[in-house]
PDB file of C-alpha atoms in Angstrom:
ATOM      1  CA  UNK E   1      14.229 -27.905 -11.323  1.00  0.00           C
ATOM      2  CA  UNK E   2      12.000 -30.451 -12.807  1.00  0.00           C
ATOM      3  CA  UNK E   3       9.822 -28.211 -15.457  1.00  0.00           C
ATOM      4  CA  UNK E   4       6.911 -30.490 -15.811  1.00  0.00           C
ATOM      5  CA  UNK E   5       4.327 -27.747 -15.831  1.00  0.00           C
ATOM      6  CA  UNK E   6       4.164 -24.134 -17.066  1.00  0.00           C
ATOM      7  CA  UNK E   7       1.856 -21.600 -16.899  1.00  0.00           C
ATOM      8  CA  UNK E   8       1.925 -18.486 -19.046  1.00  0.00           C
ATOM      9  CA  UNK E   9      -0.060 -15.631 -18.024  1.00  0.00           C
ATOM     10  CA  UNK E  10      -0.190 -13.249 -21.273  1.00  0.00           C
ATOM     11  CA  UNK E  11      -1.565  -9.490 -22.210  1.00  0.00           C
ATOM     12  CA  UNK E  12      -2.514 -11.060 -25.478  1.00  0.00           C
ATOM     13  CA  UNK E  13      -2.153 -14.465 -27.520  1.00  0.00           C
ATOM     14  CA  UNK E  14      -1.808 -14.700 -31.188  1.00  0.00           C
ATOM     15  CA  UNK E  15      -4.507 -15.445 -33.140  1.00  0.00           C
ATOM     16  CA  UNK E  16      -6.956 -14.104 -30.722  1.00  0.00           C
ATOM     17  CA  UNK E  17      -6.016 -10.501 -31.473  1.00  0.00           C
ATOM     18  CA  UNK E  18      -4.730  -8.958 -34.523  1.00  0.00           C
ATOM     19  CA  UNK E  19      -1.041  -9.868 -35.028  1.00  0.00           C
ATOM     20  CA  UNK E  20       1.144  -7.981 -32.570  1.00  0.00           C
ATOM     21  CA  UNK E  21       4.703  -8.861 -31.394  1.00  0.00           C
ATOM     22  CA  UNK E  22       3.861  -9.562 -27.649  1.00  0.00           C
ATOM     23  CA  UNK E  23       0.827 -11.846 -29.090  1.00  0.00           C
ATOM     24  CA  UNK E  24       2.971 -13.769 -31.527  1.00  0.00           C
ATOM     25  CA  UNK E  25       5.918 -14.191 -28.752  1.00  0.00           C
ATOM     26  CA  UNK E  26       3.195 -15.529 -26.296  1.00  0.00           C
ATOM     27  CA  UNK E  27       2.049 -18.171 -28.686  1.00  0.00           C
ATOM     28  CA  UNK E  28       5.287 -19.228 -29.841  1.00  0.00           C
ATOM     29  CA  UNK E  29       6.786 -19.828 -26.584  1.00  0.00           C
ATOM     30  CA  UNK E  30       4.068 -21.615 -25.148  1.00  0.00           C
ATOM     31  CA  UNK E  31       3.599 -23.863 -28.045  1.00  0.00           C
ATOM     32  CA  UNK E  32       7.483 -24.189 -28.471  1.00  0.00           C
ATOM     33  CA  UNK E  33       7.671 -25.369 -24.776  1.00  0.00           C
ATOM     34  CA  UNK E  34       4.533 -27.743 -24.917  1.00  0.00           C
ATOM     35  CA  UNK E  35       6.199 -29.320 -27.962  1.00  0.00           C
ATOM     36  CA  UNK E  36       9.188 -30.449 -25.413  1.00  0.00           C
ATOM     37  CA  UNK E  37       6.652 -32.551 -23.643  1.00  0.00           C
ATOM     38  CA  UNK E  38       5.756 -29.698 -20.871  1.00  0.00           C
ATOM     39  CA  UNK E  39       2.220 -29.555 -19.807  1.00  0.00           C
ATOM     40  CA  UNK E  40       1.429 -25.973 -20.531  1.00  0.00           C
ATOM     41  CA  UNK E  41      -1.776 -23.826 -19.799  1.00  0.00           C
ATOM     42  CA  UNK E  42      -2.343 -20.108 -21.219  1.00  0.00           C
ATOM     43  CA  UNK E  43      -4.193 -17.236 -19.695  1.00  0.00           C
ATOM     44  CA  UNK E  44      -5.057 -13.917 -21.401  1.00  0.00           C
ATOM     45  CA  UNK E  45      -8.016 -11.349 -20.838  1.00  0.00           C
ATOM     46  CA  UNK E  46     -11.146 -11.916 -22.840  1.00  0.00           C
ATOM     47  CA  UNK E  47     -10.753  -8.494 -24.818  1.00  0.00           C
ATOM     48  CA  UNK E  48     -13.986  -7.332 -26.257  1.00  0.00           C
ATOM     49  CA  UNK E  49     -12.710  -7.291 -29.616  1.00  0.00           C
ATOM     50  CA  UNK E  50     -12.220 -11.095 -29.546  1.00  0.00           C
ATOM     51  CA  UNK E  51     -14.871 -12.824 -31.874  1.00  0.00           C
ATOM     52  CA  UNK E  52     -15.938 -15.407 -29.552  1.00  0.00           C
ATOM     53  CA  UNK E  53     -17.850 -17.679 -32.370  1.00  0.00           C
ATOM     54  CA  UNK E  54     -14.786 -17.408 -34.540  1.00  0.00           C
ATOM     55  CA  UNK E  55     -12.462 -18.655 -32.147  1.00  0.00           C
ATOM     56  CA  UNK E  56     -14.779 -21.159 -30.398  1.00  0.00           C
ATOM     57  CA  UNK E  57     -14.705 -19.659 -27.044  1.00  0.00           C
ATOM     58  CA  UNK E  58     -16.936 -21.326 -24.517  1.00  0.00           C
ATOM     59  CA  UNK E  59     -17.709 -20.664 -20.945  1.00  0.00           C
ATOM     60  CA  UNK E  60     -16.486 -23.080 -18.364  1.00  0.00           C
ATOM     61  CA  UNK E  61     -19.466 -22.961 -15.818  1.00  0.00           C
ATOM     62  CA  UNK E  62     -17.269 -25.206 -13.100  1.00  0.00           C
ATOM     63  CA  UNK E  63     -14.859 -22.657 -12.929  1.00  0.00           C
ATOM     64  CA  UNK E  64     -17.103 -19.516 -13.147  1.00  0.00           C
ATOM     65  CA  UNK E  65     -19.103 -17.814 -10.414  1.00  0.00           C
ATOM     66  CA  UNK E  66     -16.637 -16.392  -7.827  1.00  0.00           C
ATOM     67  CA  UNK E  67     -16.958 -12.814  -7.225  1.00  0.00           C
ATOM     68  CA  UNK E  68     -13.645 -10.839  -6.636  1.00  0.00           C
ATOM     69  CA  UNK E  69     -13.923  -7.703  -4.268  1.00  0.00           C
ATOM     70  CA  UNK E  70     -11.824  -4.692  -5.600  1.00  0.00           C
ATOM     71  CA  UNK E  71     -12.044  -1.681  -3.826  1.00  0.00           C
ATOM     72  CA  UNK E  72     -15.220  -2.707  -1.807  1.00  0.00           C
ATOM     73  CA  UNK E  73     -16.677  -3.659  -5.355  1.00  0.00           C
ATOM     74  CA  UNK E  74     -18.016  -7.200  -6.255  1.00  0.00           C
ATOM     75  CA  UNK E  75     -16.894  -8.054  -9.805  1.00  0.00           C
ATOM     76  CA  UNK E  76     -18.046 -11.750 -11.032  1.00  0.00           C
ATOM     77  CA  UNK E  77     -15.320 -13.834 -12.649  1.00  0.00           C
ATOM     78  CA  UNK E  78     -16.429 -15.506 -15.766  1.00  0.00           C
ATOM     79  CA  UNK E  79     -13.738 -18.120 -17.468  1.00  0.00           C
ATOM     80  CA  UNK E  80     -13.760 -18.976 -20.996  1.00  0.00           C
ATOM     81  CA  UNK E  81     -11.725 -21.653 -22.788  1.00  0.00           C
ATOM     82  CA  UNK E  82     -10.487 -21.953 -26.535  1.00  0.00           C
ATOM     83  CA  UNK E  83      -7.992 -24.659 -28.080  1.00  0.00           C
ATOM     84  CA  UNK E  84      -5.392 -23.508 -30.176  1.00  0.00           C
ATOM     85  CA  UNK E  85      -5.110 -25.503 -33.210  1.00  0.00           C
ATOM     86  CA  UNK E  86      -3.134 -27.543 -33.967  1.00  0.00           C
ATOM     87  CA  UNK E  87      -1.228 -27.996 -31.117  1.00  0.00           C
ATOM     88  CA  UNK E  88      -4.313 -28.133 -29.153  1.00  0.00           C
ATOM     89  CA  UNK E  89      -2.963 -25.761 -26.274  1.00  0.00           C
ATOM     90  CA  UNK E  90      -5.335 -24.824 -23.827  1.00  0.00           C
ATOM     91  CA  UNK E  91      -5.993 -21.102 -23.655  1.00  0.00           C
ATOM     92  CA  UNK E  92      -8.489 -19.781 -20.998  1.00  0.00           C
ATOM     93  CA  UNK E  93      -9.827 -16.354 -20.976  1.00  0.00           C
ATOM     94  CA  UNK E  94     -10.810 -14.094 -17.943  1.00  0.00           C
ATOM     95  CA  UNK E  95     -13.795 -12.215 -18.435  1.00  0.00           C
ATOM     96  CA  UNK E  96     -15.802  -9.761 -16.779  1.00  0.00           C
ATOM     97  CA  UNK E  97     -18.604  -7.095 -17.926  1.00  0.00           C
ATOM     98  CA  UNK E  98     -16.762  -4.475 -15.859  1.00  0.00           C
ATOM     99  CA  UNK E  99     -13.535  -4.708 -17.194  1.00  0.00           C
ATOM    100  CA  UNK E 100     -14.008  -6.687 -20.853  1.00  0.00           C
ATOM    101  CA  UNK E 101     -16.556  -5.085 -22.621  1.00  0.00           C
ATOM    102  CA  UNK E 102     -18.641  -6.348 -25.585  1.00  0.00           C
ATOM    103  CA  UNK E 103     -17.813  -4.176 -29.127  1.00  0.00           C
ATOM    104  CA  UNK E 104     -16.559  -5.087 -32.498  1.00  0.00           C
ATOM    105  CA  UNK E 105     -14.060  -2.434 -33.071  1.00  0.00           C
ATOM    106  CA  UNK E 106     -10.359  -3.513 -33.007  1.00  0.00           C
ATOM    107  CA  UNK E 107      -9.754  -1.309 -29.796  1.00  0.00           C
ATOM    108  CA  UNK E 108      -8.848  -2.600 -26.352  1.00  0.00           C
ATOM    109  CA  UNK E 109     -10.315  -1.796 -23.262  1.00  0.00           C
ATOM    110  CA  UNK E 110      -6.749  -1.018 -22.160  1.00  0.00           C
ATOM    111  CA  UNK E 111      -6.612   1.809 -24.592  1.00  0.00           C
ATOM    112  CA  UNK E 112     -10.188   3.180 -24.792  1.00  0.00           C
ATOM    113  CA  UNK E 113     -10.605   2.983 -20.763  1.00  0.00           C
ATOM    114  CA  UNK E 114      -7.435   3.496 -19.007  1.00  0.00           C
ATOM    115  CA  UNK E 115      -8.957   4.751 -15.923  1.00  0.00           C
ATOM    116  CA  UNK E 116      -9.550   1.487 -14.895  1.00  0.00           C
ATOM    117  CA  UNK E 117      -6.432  -0.250 -15.929  1.00  0.00           C
ATOM    118  CA  UNK E 118      -5.229  -0.346 -12.422  1.00  0.00           C
ATOM    119  CA  UNK E 119      -8.492  -2.435 -11.122  1.00  0.00           C
ATOM    120  CA  UNK E 120      -8.534  -4.422 -14.484  1.00  0.00           C
ATOM    121  CA  UNK E 121      -4.653  -5.746 -13.889  1.00  0.00           C
ATOM    122  CA  UNK E 122      -5.702  -6.636 -10.302  1.00  0.00           C
ATOM    123  CA  UNK E 123      -8.846  -8.232 -11.522  1.00  0.00           C
ATOM    124  CA  UNK E 124      -6.925 -10.186 -14.158  1.00  0.00           C
ATOM    125  CA  UNK E 125      -4.196 -11.245 -12.058  1.00  0.00           C
ATOM    126  CA  UNK E 126      -6.602 -12.724  -9.172  1.00  0.00           C
ATOM    127  CA  UNK E 127      -8.826 -14.259 -11.760  1.00  0.00           C
ATOM    128  CA  UNK E 128      -6.141 -16.584 -13.146  1.00  0.00           C
ATOM    129  CA  UNK E 129      -4.824 -17.573  -9.505  1.00  0.00           C
ATOM    130  CA  UNK E 130      -8.190 -18.294  -8.347  1.00  0.00           C
ATOM    131  CA  UNK E 131      -8.927 -20.368 -11.482  1.00  0.00           C
ATOM    132  CA  UNK E 132      -5.673 -22.513 -11.321  1.00  0.00           C
ATOM    133  CA  UNK E 133      -6.372 -22.934  -7.978  1.00  0.00           C
ATOM    134  CA  UNK E 134      -9.956 -24.474  -8.931  1.00  0.00           C
ATOM    135  CA  UNK E 135      -8.071 -26.545 -11.500  1.00  0.00           C
ATOM    136  CA  UNK E 136      -6.007 -27.997  -8.841  1.00  0.00           C
ATOM    137  CA  UNK E 137      -3.029 -27.385 -10.791  1.00  0.00           C
ATOM    138  CA  UNK E 138       0.654 -26.715  -9.357  1.00  0.00           C
ATOM    139  CA  UNK E 139       2.848 -25.138 -12.048  1.00  0.00           C
ATOM    140  CA  UNK E 140       6.801 -25.167 -11.672  1.00  0.00           C
ATOM    141  CA  UNK E 141       7.024 -22.233 -13.505  1.00  0.00           C
ATOM    142  CA  UNK E 142       4.789 -19.133 -13.896  1.00  0.00           C
ATOM    143  CA  UNK E 143       5.788 -17.301 -16.516  1.00  0.00           C
ATOM    144  CA  UNK E 144       3.957 -13.421 -16.966  1.00  0.00           C
ATOM    145  CA  UNK E 145       4.129 -11.507 -20.171  1.00  0.00           C
ATOM    146  CA  UNK E 146       2.898  -7.869 -20.287  1.00  0.00           C
ATOM    147  CA  UNK E 147       2.191  -5.201 -18.063  1.00  0.00           C
ATOM    148  CA  UNK E 148      -1.400  -6.139 -17.027  1.00  0.00           C
ATOM    149  CA  UNK E 149       0.343  -9.238 -15.876  1.00  0.00           C
ATOM    150  CA  UNK E 150       2.841  -7.517 -13.709  1.00  0.00           C
ATOM    151  CA  UNK E 151       1.131  -7.617 -10.367  1.00  0.00           C
ATOM    152  CA  UNK E 152       1.429 -11.370 -10.640  1.00  0.00           C
ATOM    153  CA  UNK E 153       4.578 -11.883  -8.670  1.00  0.00           C
ATOM    154  CA  UNK E 154       3.162  -9.569  -5.999  1.00  0.00           C
ATOM    155  CA  UNK E 155       0.159 -11.450  -5.559  1.00  0.00           C
ATOM    156  CA  UNK E 156       1.940 -15.079  -5.702  1.00  0.00           C
ATOM    157  CA  UNK E 157       4.778 -14.210  -3.451  1.00  0.00           C
ATOM    158  CA  UNK E 158       2.660 -12.293  -0.635  1.00  0.00           C
ATOM    159  CA  UNK E 159      -0.846 -13.497  -0.743  1.00  0.00           C
ATOM    160  CA  UNK E 160      -0.906 -16.761  -2.300  1.00  0.00           C
ATOM    161  CA  UNK E 161       2.475 -17.817  -1.227  1.00  0.00           C
ATOM    162  CA  UNK E 162       1.354 -20.944   0.794  1.00  0.00           C
ATOM    163  CA  UNK E 163      -1.193 -22.065  -1.385  1.00  0.00           C
ATOM    164  CA  UNK E 164      -0.703 -25.666  -2.583  1.00  0.00           C
ATOM    165  CA  UNK E 165      -0.990 -24.661  -6.239  1.00  0.00           C
ATOM    166  CA  UNK E 166       1.864 -22.055  -6.211  1.00  0.00           C
ATOM    167  CA  UNK E 167       4.229 -22.521  -2.960  1.00  0.00           C
ATOM    168  CA  UNK E 168       6.751 -24.146  -4.876  1.00  0.00           C
ATOM    169  CA  UNK E 169       6.274 -22.187  -8.253  1.00  0.00           C
ATOM    170  CA  UNK E 170       9.221 -20.043  -9.880  1.00  0.00           C
ATOM    171  CA  UNK E 171       7.700 -16.736 -11.061  1.00  0.00           C
ATOM    172  CA  UNK E 172       9.526 -15.496 -14.290  1.00  0.00           C
ATOM    173  CA  UNK E 173       8.817 -12.187 -15.257  1.00  0.00           C
ATOM    174  CA  UNK E 174       9.297 -10.825 -19.048  1.00  0.00           C
ATOM    175  CA  UNK E 175      10.396  -7.244 -19.608  1.00  0.00           C
ATOM    176  CA  UNK E 176       8.824  -6.445 -22.854  1.00  0.00           C
ATOM    177  CA  UNK E 177       8.502  -2.858 -24.612  1.00  0.00           C
ATOM    178  CA  UNK E 178       4.502  -2.793 -24.421  1.00  0.00           C
ATOM    179  CA  UNK E 179       4.231   0.621 -22.685  1.00  0.00           C
ATOM    180  CA  UNK E 180       0.915   2.160 -21.464  1.00  0.00           C
ATOM    181  CA  UNK E 181       0.754   6.285 -21.242  1.00  0.00           C
ATOM    182  CA  UNK E 182       0.618   8.093 -18.675  1.00  0.00           C
ATOM    183  CA  UNK E 183       0.026   6.669 -15.162  1.00  0.00           C
ATOM    184  CA  UNK E 184      -2.675   4.673 -13.628  1.00  0.00           C
ATOM    185  CA  UNK E 185      -5.194   5.505 -10.979  1.00  0.00           C
ATOM    186  CA  UNK E 186      -3.745   7.602  -8.319  1.00  0.00           C
ATOM    187  CA  UNK E 187      -5.576   5.509  -5.754  1.00  0.00           C
ATOM    188  CA  UNK E 188      -3.881   2.306  -7.094  1.00  0.00           C
ATOM    189  CA  UNK E 189      -1.630   2.319  -4.082  1.00  0.00           C
ATOM    190  CA  UNK E 190      -4.399   2.562  -1.581  1.00  0.00           C
ATOM    191  CA  UNK E 191      -6.245  -0.016  -3.431  1.00  0.00           C
ATOM    192  CA  UNK E 192      -3.202  -2.611  -3.026  1.00  0.00           C
ATOM    193  CA  UNK E 193      -3.439  -1.536   0.583  1.00  0.00           C
ATOM    194  CA  UNK E 194      -6.484  -2.788   1.028  1.00  0.00           C
ATOM    195  CA  UNK E 195      -5.679  -6.238  -0.775  1.00  0.00           C
ATOM    196  CA  UNK E 196      -3.357  -6.740   2.458  1.00  0.00           C
ATOM    197  CA  UNK E 197       0.185  -5.495   1.067  1.00  0.00           C
ATOM    198  CA  UNK E 198       2.197  -3.496   3.307  1.00  0.00           C
ATOM    199  CA  UNK E 199       4.017  -0.296   2.419  1.00  0.00           C
ATOM    200  CA  UNK E 200       7.246  -2.384   2.255  1.00  0.00           C
ATOM    201  CA  UNK E 201       5.779  -4.693  -0.089  1.00  0.00           C
ATOM    202  CA  UNK E 202       4.934  -1.753  -2.715  1.00  0.00           C
ATOM    203  CA  UNK E 203       8.038   0.122  -2.052  1.00  0.00           C
ATOM    204  CA  UNK E 204       9.265   0.628  -5.704  1.00  0.00           C
ATOM    205  CA  UNK E 205       5.480   2.382  -6.274  1.00  0.00           C
ATOM    206  CA  UNK E 206       6.355   5.178  -4.050  1.00  0.00           C
ATOM    207  CA  UNK E 207       3.582   7.916  -3.286  1.00  0.00           C
ATOM    208  CA  UNK E 208       3.254   9.005  -6.763  1.00  0.00           C
ATOM    209  CA  UNK E 209       0.939   7.563  -9.430  1.00  0.00           C
ATOM    210  CA  UNK E 210       2.194   4.524 -10.808  1.00  0.00           C
ATOM    211  CA  UNK E 211       3.646   4.351 -14.308  1.00  0.00           C
ATOM    212  CA  UNK E 212       5.083   1.917 -16.502  1.00  0.00           C
ATOM    213  CA  UNK E 213       8.464   1.945 -15.156  1.00  0.00           C
ATOM    214  CA  UNK E 214       7.336   1.708 -11.743  1.00  0.00           C
ATOM    215  CA  UNK E 215       4.791  -1.271 -12.261  1.00  0.00           C
ATOM    216  CA  UNK E 216       7.722  -3.423 -13.961  1.00  0.00           C
ATOM    217  CA  UNK E 217       9.938  -2.304 -11.173  1.00  0.00           C
ATOM    218  CA  UNK E 218       7.420  -4.252  -8.825  1.00  0.00           C
ATOM    219  CA  UNK E 219       7.252  -7.192 -10.727  1.00  0.00           C
ATOM    220  CA  UNK E 220      11.056  -7.447 -10.562  1.00  0.00           C
ATOM    221  CA  UNK E 221      11.033  -6.757  -6.835  1.00  0.00           C
ATOM    222  CA  UNK E 222       8.922 -10.091  -6.128  1.00  0.00           C
ATOM    223  CA  UNK E 223       9.347 -12.086  -9.377  1.00  0.00           C
ATOM    224  CA  UNK E 224      12.266 -15.015  -8.984  1.00  0.00           C
ATOM    225  CA  UNK E 225      13.665 -14.346 -12.307  1.00  0.00           C
ATOM    226  CA  UNK E 226      13.777 -12.061 -15.159  1.00  0.00           C
ATOM    227  CA  UNK E 227      14.043 -12.313 -18.785  1.00  0.00           C
ATOM    228  CA  UNK E 228      14.593  -9.766 -21.500  1.00  0.00           C
ATOM    229  CA  UNK E 229      12.307 -10.628 -24.243  1.00  0.00           C
ATOM    230  CA  UNK E 230      12.411  -8.065 -26.642  1.00  0.00           C
ATOM    231  CA  UNK E 231      16.095  -6.706 -28.189  1.00  0.00           C
ATOM    232  CA  UNK E 232      15.609  -2.954 -27.163  1.00  0.00           C
ATOM    233  CA  UNK E 233      14.348  -2.734 -23.605  1.00  0.00           C
ATOM    234  CA  UNK E 234      14.291   0.474 -21.330  1.00  0.00           C
ATOM    235  CA  UNK E 235      17.977   0.412 -20.032  1.00  0.00           C
ATOM    236  CA  UNK E 236      16.653   1.866 -16.874  1.00  0.00           C
ATOM    237  CA  UNK E 237      14.581  -1.558 -16.080  1.00  0.00           C
ATOM    238  CA  UNK E 238      17.481  -3.701 -17.519  1.00  0.00           C
ATOM    239  CA  UNK E 239      19.865  -2.042 -14.697  1.00  0.00           C
ATOM    240  CA  UNK E 240      17.382  -2.471 -12.278  1.00  0.00           C
ATOM    241  CA  UNK E 241      16.688  -6.107 -13.160  1.00  0.00           C
ATOM    242  CA  UNK E 242      20.718  -6.629 -13.121  1.00  0.00           C
ATOM    243  CA  UNK E 243      20.938  -4.994  -9.640  1.00  0.00           C
ATOM    244  CA  UNK E 244      18.245  -7.324  -8.088  1.00  0.00           C
ATOM    245  CA  UNK E 245      20.839  -9.941  -8.106  1.00  0.00           C
ATOM    246  CA  UNK E 246      18.045 -12.396  -9.198  1.00  0.00           C
ATOM    247  CA  UNK E 247      18.531 -14.757 -12.493  1.00  0.00           C
ATOM    248  CA  UNK E 248      18.315 -12.895 -15.708  1.00  0.00           C
ATOM    249  CA  UNK E 249      18.203 -14.121 -18.992  1.00  0.00           C
ATOM    250  CA  UNK E 250      19.461 -11.408 -21.891  1.00  0.00           C
ATOM    251  CA  UNK E 251      17.530 -11.314 -25.038  1.00  0.00           C
ATOM    252  CA  UNK E 252      18.382 -15.037 -26.661  1.00  0.00           C
ATOM    253  CA  UNK E 253      17.802 -13.563 -30.068  1.00  0.00           C
ATOM    254  CA  UNK E 254      15.262 -15.221 -32.297  1.00  0.00           C
ATOM    255  CA  UNK E 255      16.765 -18.424 -33.558  1.00  0.00           C
ATOM    256  CA  UNK E 256      16.429 -20.897 -30.679  1.00  0.00           C
ATOM    257  CA  UNK E 257      14.785 -18.759 -27.959  1.00  0.00           C
ATOM    258  CA  UNK E 258      12.085 -21.473 -26.863  1.00  0.00           C
ATOM    259  CA  UNK E 259      15.519 -23.671 -26.205  1.00  0.00           C
ATOM    260  CA  UNK E 260      16.823 -20.820 -24.333  1.00  0.00           C
ATOM    261  CA  UNK E 261      13.725 -20.383 -22.119  1.00  0.00           C
ATOM    262  CA  UNK E 262      13.470 -23.791 -21.407  1.00  0.00           C
ATOM    263  CA  UNK E 263      17.057 -24.080 -19.901  1.00  0.00           C
ATOM    264  CA  UNK E 264      16.462 -20.823 -17.975  1.00  0.00           C
ATOM    265  CA  UNK E 265      13.398 -22.426 -16.392  1.00  0.00           C
ATOM    266  CA  UNK E 266      15.283 -25.791 -15.529  1.00  0.00           C
ATOM    267  CA  UNK E 267      18.171 -23.578 -14.056  1.00  0.00           C
ATOM    268  CA  UNK E 268      16.050 -22.068 -11.424  1.00  0.00           C
TER     269      UNK E 268
END
């Protein structure tokens, strides 16, 4: 396929949060693919720990203003953007006062308020998708990195599958070992059913609270392709990905992983 535009939906991106493996990976892969002449856009949550002034975030008024309804509650969508120097990569931030609070500690909302993580993930994914639609952008590849982006394949393949921006997109999901503790809200399946998803589409979640393994399996179920983005990944998920029969890229190592991902994208 012609890889002319790639959308990255990432849980975090260096340097907007303190250095971490996932954030560094997200930055390197998006910058590396852009350096190959591909048009790239990247999205991440606007966590409260991000210093907006230092990182020069500013609100994009024409993209903000939509309300996203989750479990019968309205949540205003605010879009902010920054430019990652020196590559001038555009990074968009999904913001909302209900899910991403203003604070100065280094703790993330996903850790200090885990009870909202199911709705936080739903809001983040829907916010990204609605923003890309407003941008009238049609990515050839949508690459999801981190569990907060794990619902993206479900939404794109079942709610937005006929949308002009995404109907030709290939959805790639990264298996990454960024676990969350415990389980998500016991009503998560009910909330997703309110979004219009059928029991068949949510089958891998089962009837009990959703843990990290189940959430990753749901992403695998609806993605077009899976990549192993770390050397040591849960063997249950590796086996599940292989059993799906979908294109699967094993961990390519640290040396030329950008080239390996680029060739993988082109093969889809």
